[in-house]
CSV table of C-alpha atoms and ligand atoms in Angstrom, one decimal:
chain,number,residue,atom,x,y,z
G,1,MET,CA,-30.9,-14.7,-69.6
G,2,ALA,CA,-27.7,-13.1,-70.9
G,3,LEU,CA,-29.1,-9.6,-70.2
G,4,LYS,CA,-30.3,-10.2,-66.7
G,5,ASN,CA,-30.0,-7.1,-64.5
G,6,LYS,CA,-29.1,-5.0,-67.5
G,7,ARG,CA,-30.9,-1.7,-68.1
G,8,ILE,CA,-31.2,-0.7,-71.7
G,9,LEU,CA,-32.4,2.8,-72.6
G,10,LEU,CA,-34.1,2.3,-75.9
G,11,ILE,CA,-34.5,5.5,-78.0
G,12,ILE,CA,-37.0,5.1,-80.8
G,13,SER,CA,-36.7,7.8,-83.4
G,14,GLY,CA,-39.2,8.5,-86.2
G,15,GLY,CA,-38.9,6.1,-89.1
G,16,ILE,CA,-41.0,3.3,-90.5
G,17,ALA,CA,-38.6,0.8,-89.0
G,18,ALA,CA,-40.0,1.8,-85.6
G,19,TYR,CA,-42.4,-1.1,-86.0
G,20,LYS,CA,-39.5,-3.5,-85.6
G,21,SER,CA,-38.6,-1.8,-82.3
G,22,LEU,CA,-41.7,-3.4,-80.7
G,23,ASP,CA,-40.3,-6.8,-81.5
G,24,LEU,CA,-36.8,-5.6,-80.3
G,25,ILE,CA,-38.3,-4.7,-76.9
G,26,ARG,CA,-39.8,-8.2,-76.6
G,27,ARG,CA,-36.5,-9.8,-77.5
G,28,LEU,CA,-34.5,-7.7,-75.1
G,29,ARG,CA,-36.9,-8.5,-72.3
G,30,GLU,CA,-36.8,-12.2,-73.1
G,31,ARG,CA,-33.2,-12.1,-72.3
G,32,GLY,CA,-33.8,-10.5,-68.9
G,33,ALA,CA,-33.2,-6.8,-69.7
G,34,THR,CA,-35.2,-3.9,-68.3
G,35,VAL,CA,-36.1,-1.7,-71.2
G,36,ILE,CA,-36.6,2.0,-70.5
G,37,PRO,CA,-38.2,3.5,-73.6
G,38,VAL,CA,-37.7,7.0,-74.9
G,39,MET,CA,-39.6,8.1,-78.1
G,40,THR,CA,-39.1,11.2,-80.2
G,41,LYS,CA,-42.2,13.1,-81.2
G,42,ALA,CA,-41.7,11.8,-84.8
G,43,ALA,CA,-41.6,8.2,-83.5
G,44,GLU,CA,-45.1,8.7,-82.2
G,45,GLU,CA,-46.3,9.0,-85.9
G,46,PHE,CA,-45.2,5.4,-86.5
G,47,VAL,CA,-45.9,3.5,-83.3
G,48,THR,CA,-47.9,4.5,-80.3
G,49,ALA,CA,-46.5,5.1,-76.8
G,50,LEU,CA,-49.2,2.8,-75.6
G,51,SER,CA,-47.8,-0.2,-77.5
G,52,VAL,CA,-44.2,0.7,-76.6
G,53,GLY,CA,-45.0,1.1,-72.9
G,54,ALA,CA,-47.1,-2.1,-72.8
G,55,LEU,CA,-44.4,-4.2,-74.4
G,56,ALA,CA,-41.7,-2.6,-72.2
G,57,ALA,CA,-43.9,-2.7,-69.1
G,58,HIS,CA,-42.3,0.6,-68.4
G,59,LYS,CA,-43.2,4.3,-68.6
G,60,VAL,CA,-42.4,5.8,-72.0
G,61,HIS,CA,-40.4,9.1,-71.8
G,62,ILE,CA,-41.1,11.6,-74.5
G,63,GLU,CA,-41.0,15.1,-73.1
G,64,LEU,CA,-37.8,16.9,-72.3
G,65,PHE,CA,-39.3,18.8,-69.4
G,66,GLU,CA,-41.5,16.6,-67.3
G,67,ARG,CA,-42.5,18.2,-64.1
G,68,ASP,CA,-42.2,15.2,-61.8
G,69,ASP,CA,-39.0,14.0,-63.3
G,70,GLU,CA,-37.2,17.3,-63.4
G,71,VAL,CA,-37.2,17.4,-59.7
G,72,ASP,CA,-34.9,14.4,-60.1
G,73,VAL,CA,-32.9,15.9,-63.0
G,74,GLY,CA,-34.9,13.7,-65.5
G,75,HIS,CA,-32.8,13.5,-68.6
G,76,ILE,CA,-29.5,13.3,-66.7
G,77,ARG,CA,-30.7,10.5,-64.6
G,78,LEU,CA,-32.2,8.7,-67.6
G,79,ALA,CA,-28.9,9.1,-69.5
G,80,ARG,CA,-26.8,7.6,-66.7
G,81,ASP,CA,-29.1,5.1,-65.0
G,82,CYS,CA,-28.7,2.4,-67.6
G,83,ASP,CA,-26.0,0.1,-68.9
G,84,LEU,CA,-26.3,1.0,-72.6
G,85,VAL,CA,-28.2,3.5,-74.8
G,86,LEU,CA,-29.6,1.8,-77.9
G,87,VAL,CA,-31.0,3.9,-80.7
G,88,ALA,CA,-33.3,1.9,-82.9
G,89,PRO,CA,-34.2,3.1,-85.4
G,90,ALA,CA,-31.6,5.9,-85.6
G,91,THR,CA,-32.8,8.4,-88.2
G,92,ALA,CA,-30.6,10.6,-90.3
G,93,ASP,CA,-32.0,13.6,-88.3
G,94,LEU,CA,-31.1,12.2,-84.9
G,95,MET,CA,-27.6,11.1,-86.0
G,96,GLY,CA,-27.1,14.6,-87.4
G,97,LYS,CA,-28.0,16.1,-84.1
G,98,MET,CA,-25.7,13.7,-82.2
G,99,ALA,CA,-22.8,14.3,-84.5
G,100,ASN,CA,-23.1,18.0,-84.0
G,101,GLY,CA,-23.8,18.1,-80.3
G,102,LEU,CA,-27.4,19.4,-80.7
G,103,ALA,CA,-29.9,18.8,-77.9
G,104,ASN,CA,-33.4,20.1,-78.4
G,105,ASP,CA,-35.5,17.2,-77.3
G,106,LEU,CA,-35.3,14.4,-74.8
G,107,ALA,CA,-33.7,11.8,-77.1
G,108,SER,CA,-30.9,14.2,-78.3
G,109,THR,CA,-30.4,15.5,-74.8
G,110,ILE,CA,-29.9,12.0,-73.4
G,111,LEU,CA,-27.5,11.2,-76.1
G,112,LEU,CA,-25.4,14.3,-75.3
G,113,ALA,CA,-25.6,13.7,-71.5
G,114,THR,CA,-24.9,9.9,-71.4
G,115,ASP,CA,-21.6,8.4,-70.4
G,116,ARG,CA,-22.7,4.9,-71.3
G,117,PRO,CA,-22.0,2.9,-74.5
G,118,VAL,CA,-24.2,4.0,-77.3
G,119,LEU,CA,-25.3,1.6,-80.1
G,120,LEU,CA,-27.0,3.0,-83.2
G,121,ALA,CA,-29.2,0.9,-85.6
G,122,PRO,CA,-29.7,3.3,-88.5
G,123,ALA,CA,-32.6,3.0,-90.8
G,124,MET,CA,-33.4,5.3,-93.7
G,125,ASN,CA,-33.9,5.5,-97.4
G,126,PRO,CA,-30.8,4.2,-99.2
G,127,LYS,CA,-30.4,7.5,-101.0
G,128,MET,CA,-30.3,9.3,-97.6
G,129,TRP,CA,-27.8,6.8,-96.2
G,130,SER,CA,-25.5,7.4,-99.1
G,131,GLN,CA,-25.6,11.2,-98.9
G,132,PRO,CA,-22.2,12.7,-98.1
G,133,ALA,CA,-23.7,14.6,-95.1
G,134,VAL,CA,-25.0,11.4,-93.6
G,135,SER,CA,-21.8,9.5,-94.2
G,136,ARG,CA,-19.9,12.4,-92.6
G,137,ASN,CA,-22.1,12.3,-89.5
G,138,ALA,CA,-21.8,8.5,-89.2
G,139,SER,CA,-18.0,8.6,-89.5
G,140,GLN,CA,-17.9,11.4,-86.9
G,141,LEU,CA,-20.1,9.4,-84.5
G,142,MET,CA,-17.8,6.3,-84.9
G,143,ILE,CA,-14.8,8.5,-84.2
G,144,ASP,CA,-16.7,9.8,-81.1
G,145,GLY,CA,-17.0,6.2,-79.9
G,146,ALA,CA,-20.6,5.3,-80.9
G,147,HIS,CA,-21.2,1.7,-82.0
G,148,PHE,CA,-23.1,0.8,-85.1
G,149,ILE,CA,-25.1,-2.2,-86.3
G,150,GLY,CA,-26.4,-1.9,-89.9
G,151,PRO,CA,-28.0,-0.6,-91.9
G,152,MET,CA,-28.5,-3.7,-94.0
G,153,ARG,CA,-29.0,-4.2,-97.7
G,154,GLY,CA,-32.5,-5.2,-98.7
G,155,GLU,CA,-35.9,-4.0,-99.7
G,156,MET,CA,-37.2,-0.8,-98.1
G,157,ALA,CA,-40.5,-1.2,-96.2
G,158,GLU,CA,-42.1,2.0,-97.5
G,159,SER,CA,-40.9,2.2,-101.1
G,160,GLY,CA,-39.9,-1.4,-102.0
G,161,GLU,CA,-36.6,0.1,-103.2
G,162,GLU,CA,-33.5,-2.1,-102.9
G,163,GLY,CA,-30.4,-0.7,-101.3
G,164,THR,CA,-28.6,-0.2,-98.0
G,165,GLY,CA,-30.8,1.4,-95.4
G,166,ARG,CA,-32.9,-1.3,-93.7
G,167,MET,CA,-32.6,-1.5,-89.9
G,168,ALA,CA,-30.8,-4.6,-88.6
G,169,GLU,CA,-33.0,-7.4,-87.5
G,170,PRO,CA,-34.0,-7.3,-83.8
G,171,LEU,CA,-32.2,-10.5,-82.9
G,172,ASP,CA,-29.0,-9.3,-84.5
G,173,ILE,CA,-29.3,-6.0,-82.5
G,174,VAL,CA,-29.8,-8.0,-79.3
G,175,ALA,CA,-26.7,-10.1,-80.1
G,176,GLU,CA,-24.7,-6.9,-80.6
G,177,VAL,CA,-26.0,-5.5,-77.2
G,178,GLU,CA,-24.9,-8.7,-75.6
G,179,THR,CA,-21.5,-8.5,-77.2
G,180,LEU,CA,-21.1,-4.8,-76.0
G,181,LEU,CA,-22.2,-5.6,-72.5
G,182,ASP,CA,-20.4,-8.9,-72.3
G,183,THR,CA,-18.3,-8.9,-69.2
G,184,ASP,CA,-17.5,-12.6,-69.3
G,185,PRO,CA,-13.8,-13.4,-69.0
G,186,LYS,CA,-12.1,-14.0,-72.4
G,187,PRO,CA,-9.8,-16.9,-71.8
G,188,LEU,CA,-8.6,-16.9,-75.5
G,189,ALA,CA,-8.0,-13.2,-75.8
G,190,GLY,CA,-5.0,-12.6,-78.0
G,191,LYS,CA,-5.1,-16.1,-79.5
G,192,LYS,CA,-5.5,-16.9,-83.1
G,193,ALA,CA,-7.6,-19.8,-84.3
G,194,ILE,CA,-8.3,-21.5,-87.7
G,195,VAL,CA,-11.4,-23.6,-88.1
G,196,THR,CA,-12.5,-25.6,-91.1
G,197,SER,CA,-16.1,-26.5,-91.6
G,198,GLY,CA,-18.6,-28.0,-93.9
G,199,PRO,CA,-18.1,-30.4,-96.9
G,200,THR,CA,-16.0,-29.8,-100.0
G,201,HIS,CA,-17.4,-29.9,-103.5
G,202,GLU,CA,-15.1,-31.6,-106.0
G,203,PRO,CA,-16.1,-30.9,-109.5
G,204,ILE,CA,-16.7,-33.6,-112.1
G,205,ASP,CA,-17.6,-31.0,-114.7
G,206,PRO,CA,-19.1,-27.5,-114.5
G,207,VAL,CA,-22.4,-28.7,-113.2
G,208,ARG,CA,-21.7,-31.9,-111.3
G,209,TYR,CA,-19.6,-32.5,-108.2
G,210,ILE,CA,-18.7,-35.0,-105.5
G,211,ALA,CA,-19.8,-34.0,-102.0
G,212,ASN,CA,-20.9,-35.4,-98.6
G,213,ARG,CA,-23.6,-34.8,-96.1
G,214,SER,CA,-21.7,-32.4,-93.8
G,215,SER,CA,-23.9,-29.4,-92.9
G,216,GLY,CA,-21.1,-27.3,-91.2
G,217,THR,CA,-23.2,-27.0,-88.0
G,218,GLN,CA,-20.5,-28.4,-85.7
G,219,GLY,CA,-17.6,-26.4,-87.3
G,220,HIS,CA,-19.5,-23.2,-87.4
G,221,ALA,CA,-20.5,-23.6,-83.7
G,222,ILE,CA,-16.9,-24.1,-82.8
G,223,ALA,CA,-15.8,-21.0,-84.7
G,224,ALA,CA,-18.5,-19.0,-82.9
G,225,ALA,CA,-17.6,-20.4,-79.5
G,226,LEU,CA,-13.9,-19.6,-80.0
G,227,GLN,CA,-14.8,-16.1,-81.0
G,228,ARG,CA,-17.0,-15.6,-77.9
G,229,ALA,CA,-14.0,-16.8,-75.8
G,230,GLY,CA,-12.0,-13.9,-77.3
G,231,ALA,CA,-10.0,-15.7,-80.0
G,232,ASP,CA,-9.3,-14.1,-83.4
G,233,VAL,CA,-11.0,-16.7,-85.6
G,234,THR,CA,-10.6,-17.5,-89.3
G,235,LEU,CA,-13.2,-19.9,-90.5
G,236,VAL,CA,-12.6,-21.7,-93.8
G,237,SER,CA,-15.9,-23.0,-94.9
G,238,GLY,CA,-17.0,-25.3,-97.7
G,239,PRO,CA,-20.4,-24.8,-99.3
G,240,VAL,CA,-23.0,-24.7,-96.5
G,241,ALA,CA,-26.4,-23.1,-96.0
G,242,LEU,CA,-25.4,-21.4,-92.7
G,243,ALA,CA,-24.8,-17.7,-92.1
G,244,ASP,CA,-21.2,-16.6,-91.4
G,245,PRO,CA,-20.8,-16.5,-87.6
G,246,ARG,CA,-20.7,-13.0,-86.2
G,247,GLY,CA,-17.3,-11.5,-85.6
G,248,VAL,CA,-15.5,-14.4,-87.4
G,249,LYS,CA,-13.5,-13.9,-90.5
G,250,THR,CA,-15.1,-16.4,-92.9
G,251,VAL,CA,-13.4,-17.5,-96.1
G,252,HIS,CA,-15.6,-19.4,-98.5
G,253,VAL,CA,-14.1,-22.2,-100.6
G,254,GLU,CA,-15.5,-25.1,-102.6
G,255,ARG,CA,-12.6,-27.6,-103.2
G,256,ALA,CA,-10.2,-29.3,-100.9
G,257,GLU,CA,-7.2,-27.7,-102.5
G,258,GLU,CA,-8.8,-24.2,-102.1
G,259,MET,CA,-9.5,-25.1,-98.4
G,260,ARG,CA,-5.8,-26.1,-97.9
G,261,ASP,CA,-4.6,-22.9,-99.5
G,262,ALA,CA,-6.9,-20.7,-97.3
G,263,VAL,CA,-5.8,-22.6,-94.2
G,264,LEU,CA,-2.1,-22.2,-94.9
G,265,SER,CA,-2.5,-18.6,-95.7
G,266,ALA,CA,-4.2,-18.0,-92.3
G,267,LEU,CA,-1.0,-19.3,-90.5
G,268,PRO,CA,0.5,-18.6,-88.0
G,269,ALA,CA,-2.1,-19.5,-85.4
G,270,ASP,CA,-2.3,-20.8,-81.9
G,271,ILE,CA,-5.2,-23.2,-82.5
G,272,ALA,CA,-6.3,-25.2,-85.5
G,273,VAL,CA,-9.6,-27.1,-85.3
G,274,MET,CA,-10.2,-29.1,-88.5
G,275,VAL,CA,-13.9,-30.0,-88.6
G,276,ALA,CA,-14.5,-30.0,-92.3
G,277,ALA,CA,-15.5,-33.2,-94.0
G,278,VAL,CA,-12.9,-32.8,-96.7
G,279,ALA,CA,-13.5,-35.1,-99.7
G,280,ASP,CA,-10.7,-37.7,-99.7
G,281,TRP,CA,-10.6,-37.8,-103.5
G,282,ARG,CA,-11.3,-35.6,-106.4
G,283,VAL,CA,-11.8,-36.3,-110.1
G,284,ALA,CA,-8.3,-36.4,-111.6
G,285,SER,CA,-9.2,-34.2,-114.5
G,286,ALA,CA,-12.5,-32.5,-114.1
G,287,SER,CA,-14.0,-31.7,-117.5
G,288,GLY,CA,-14.2,-28.1,-118.5
G,289,GLU,CA,-17.5,-28.8,-120.3
G,290,LYS,CA,-20.6,-30.6,-119.2
G,291,ILE,CA,-20.0,-34.3,-119.9
G,292,LYS,CA,-22.6,-35.5,-122.4
G,293,LYS,CA,-24.7,-38.5,-121.6
G,294,GLN,CA,-24.1,-40.0,-125.0
G,295,ALA,CA,-20.4,-39.2,-125.3
G,296,HIS,CA,-19.1,-42.4,-123.6
G,297,GLY,CA,-21.5,-44.9,-125.2
G,298,GLY,CA,-22.4,-45.8,-121.6
G,299,VAL,CA,-21.2,-44.4,-118.3
G,300,PRO,CA,-18.1,-42.3,-118.2
G,301,MET,CA,-15.0,-43.5,-116.2
G,302,LEU,CA,-14.0,-40.9,-113.6
G,303,PRO,CA,-10.5,-41.7,-112.4
G,304,LEU,CA,-10.0,-40.2,-108.9
G,305,THR,CA,-6.9,-38.8,-107.3
G,306,GLU,CA,-6.1,-38.1,-103.7
G,307,ASN,CA,-6.9,-34.7,-102.2
G,308,PRO,CA,-4.4,-33.0,-99.9
G,309,ASP,CA,-4.9,-33.9,-96.2
G,310,ILE,CA,-5.2,-30.5,-94.6
G,311,LEU,CA,-5.1,-31.7,-91.0
G,312,LYS,CA,-2.0,-33.8,-91.7
G,313,THR,CA,-0.4,-30.9,-93.4
G,314,ILE,CA,-1.0,-28.6,-90.5
G,315,GLY,CA,-0.1,-31.2,-87.9
G,316,HIS,CA,3.4,-31.5,-89.5
G,317,HIS,CA,3.9,-27.9,-90.6
G,318,PRO,CA,6.9,-25.9,-89.6
G,319,LYS,CA,4.4,-23.3,-88.3
G,320,ARG,CA,2.3,-25.9,-86.6
G,321,PRO,CA,-0.2,-24.2,-84.2
G,322,LYS,CA,0.3,-25.1,-80.5
G,323,LEU,CA,-2.9,-27.0,-80.4
G,324,VAL,CA,-4.1,-29.0,-83.4
G,325,ILE,CA,-7.5,-30.8,-83.2
G,326,GLY,CA,-9.0,-33.0,-85.8
G,327,PHE,CA,-12.4,-34.6,-86.1
G,328,ALA,CA,-13.0,-38.1,-87.2
G,329,ALA,CA,-16.3,-39.2,-88.7
G,330,GLU,CA,-16.4,-42.9,-88.4
G,331,THR,CA,-19.0,-45.6,-88.9
G,332,ASN,CA,-17.2,-48.4,-87.0
G,333,ASP,CA,-14.3,-48.9,-84.6
G,334,VAL,CA,-14.6,-45.2,-83.7
G,335,GLU,CA,-12.1,-45.1,-80.9
G,336,GLU,CA,-9.5,-47.3,-82.5
G,337,ASN,CA,-9.6,-45.4,-85.8
G,338,GLY,CA,-9.5,-42.1,-83.9
G,339,ARG,CA,-6.4,-43.1,-82.0
G,340,ALA,CA,-4.6,-44.1,-85.2
G,341,LYS,CA,-5.4,-40.8,-86.8
G,342,LEU,CA,-4.0,-38.9,-83.8
G,343,THR,CA,-0.5,-40.1,-84.6
G,344,ARG,CA,-0.8,-40.2,-88.4
G,345,LYS,CA,-2.0,-36.7,-88.6
G,346,GLY,CA,0.2,-35.1,-86.0
G,347,ALA,CA,-2.8,-33.9,-83.9
G,348,ASP,CA,-3.1,-33.3,-80.2
G,349,PHE,CA,-6.7,-34.4,-80.1
G,350,ILE,CA,-9.1,-36.3,-82.3
G,351,VAL,CA,-12.7,-35.7,-81.7
G,352,ALA,CA,-14.3,-38.9,-82.9
G,353,ASN,CA,-17.9,-39.5,-83.6
G,354,ASP,CA,-20.0,-42.3,-85.0
G,355,VAL,CA,-21.8,-41.0,-88.1
G,356,SER,CA,-23.6,-44.3,-88.9
G,357,ALA,CA,-26.9,-43.2,-90.5
G,358,GLU,CA,-28.9,-44.3,-87.5
G,359,THR,CA,-27.1,-41.8,-85.2
G,360,GLY,CA,-28.4,-38.8,-87.3
G,361,ILE,CA,-25.2,-36.9,-86.4
G,362,MET,CA,-24.3,-35.9,-89.9
G,363,GLY,CA,-26.5,-33.0,-90.8
G,364,GLY,CA,-28.3,-33.2,-87.4
G,365,LYS,CA,-28.2,-30.9,-84.4
G,366,ARG,CA,-26.8,-33.2,-81.7
G,367,ASN,CA,-23.5,-35.0,-81.4
G,368,GLN,CA,-22.0,-37.6,-79.2
G,369,VAL,CA,-18.2,-37.6,-79.3
G,370,SER,CA,-15.1,-39.2,-77.8
G,371,VAL,CA,-12.2,-36.9,-77.3
G,372,ILE,CA,-9.0,-38.9,-77.9
G,373,GLY,CA,-5.7,-37.4,-76.6
G,374,HIS,CA,-2.2,-38.7,-76.2
G,375,ASP,CA,-2.9,-39.4,-72.5
G,376,GLY,CA,-6.4,-40.9,-72.7
G,377,VAL,CA,-10.0,-40.8,-74.0
G,378,GLU,CA,-13.0,-38.9,-72.7
G,379,HIS,CA,-16.4,-40.0,-73.7
G,380,TRP,CA,-18.8,-37.0,-73.7
G,381,PRO,CA,-22.5,-37.5,-73.4
G,382,ASP,CA,-24.9,-36.8,-76.2
G,383,MET,CA,-25.4,-33.1,-76.4
G,384,ASP,CA,-26.3,-30.2,-78.7
G,385,LYS,CA,-23.5,-29.3,-81.2
G,386,GLY,CA,-23.4,-25.9,-79.6
G,387,GLU,CA,-22.7,-27.5,-76.2
G,388,VAL,CA,-20.0,-29.7,-77.7
G,389,ALA,CA,-18.4,-26.5,-79.1
G,390,GLU,CA,-18.5,-24.8,-75.7
G,391,ARG,CA,-17.0,-27.7,-73.9
G,392,LEU,CA,-14.3,-28.1,-76.6
G,393,VAL,CA,-13.4,-24.4,-76.3
G,394,ALA,CA,-13.2,-24.7,-72.5
G,395,MET,CA,-10.8,-27.7,-73.0
G,396,ILE,CA,-8.7,-25.7,-75.5
G,397,ALA,CA,-8.5,-22.7,-73.1
G,398,SER,CA,-7.4,-24.9,-70.2
G,399,ARG,CA,-4.7,-26.6,-72.3
G,400,LEU,CA,-3.4,-23.3,-73.6
G,401,ASN,CA,-3.5,-21.4,-70.3
G,402,GLY,CA,-2.8,-24.3,-67.9
D,501,LIG,O1,-8.9,-39.3,-92.3
D,501,LIG,P1,-10.2,-38.6,-92.0
D,501,LIG,O2,-10.8,-37.9,-93.2
D,501,LIG,O3,-11.2,-39.4,-91.4
D,501,LIG,O4,-9.8,-37.5,-90.9
D,501,LIG,C1,-10.7,-36.6,-90.5
D,501,LIG,C2,-10.0,-35.4,-90.0
D,501,LIG,O5,-9.0,-34.9,-91.0
D,501,LIG,C3,-10.9,-34.2,-89.9
D,501,LIG,O6,-10.4,-33.3,-88.9
D,501,LIG,C4,-10.8,-33.5,-91.3
D,501,LIG,O7,-11.1,-32.2,-91.2
D,501,LIG,C5,-9.4,-33.7,-91.6
D,501,LIG,N1,-9.1,-33.9,-93.0
D,501,LIG,C6,-8.4,-32.9,-93.7
D,501,LIG,N2,-8.1,-33.1,-95.0
D,501,LIG,C7,-8.5,-34.2,-95.7
D,501,LIG,C8,-9.2,-35.2,-95.0
D,501,LIG,C9,-9.5,-35.0,-93.7
D,501,LIG,O8,-8.1,-31.9,-93.1
D,501,LIG,N3,-8.2,-34.3,-97.0
């Protein structure tokens, strides 16, 4: 219920993407927000006030001059009696009015009268979005302090055209609203963090590679949790099927050597959390061409060579971050091996977990870890990888701030 007690004034302007606003209302309410809907006349051509009002469980405001409300200075009250004004979809027309201070209907009047944060989710035909006039208006609105989410690239609902103009997805809009209204303390504000995540792919030839079962779930969750705690996060990710975490600078790499280079170029930092399952070895000389099945008269020999140990490099680096944390995926003697790594790698903590196949941790959603430090071990209970991330970030914050 991240939006409990929050009042969101949702302005729906007239575009085909207005159908997504119905889902947006549901999503906002699921998180505890009160949604006060305002529709432009054009919006009514796309969705009915009846559906909007039913989903919001709130009166829908459309007219500028409503007799009953005017007694109470309707539009001024609406504009101020909320925590945030969200415009979704925001049409080129409404943005044009806003950018130029025009107010000839309820929506534009509220936008001119409000002193609350304003978040715009534009949606329009890609040709319209790329018009200089629209770009000018969008830039002006940013200068004036409006926040934007999207538009996104993709197929247009009405024409099937590809391009930038789709309204952002409701869940992403909700996440942005939460970020803008987030009043949580930011214990890691001003701190810089580097996180590695996922596996590495070590090429054998242009089509084959050596890899492992890491999904990147834990590392990405830690990067996202550090970002939410206010840190400036660089995530260096191997090949994964996960989206880049919001607000995190994500560098995509394939090989261990590329991962090392990306990590080193992100220094200096205050925090390093090395979660990636970096391949220990790579093929000494990967073939530039696909190795033919027949070429070796049997199976090819693939001599391996050691990959750089990124955690160890960081742990002993002249620009070593204040806090260096490694992960240790073990299948036996978890604690003992973790402790040995602490010293060898120059880390402050090793988060050790048992990745024996039966635990389902590698590639799964849950994790059960032991946090090994120089002054003892903590055994954490089995939890969701997101919770492990939150708890680890709380520990990082208390170490750095304590
Ligand atoms: O030695 P081991 O691979 O088990 O150590 C695991 C820890 O070291 C993890 O934090 C992992 O990200 C890091 N590591 C690394 N570079 C390597 C191998 C492991 O950063 N080449």
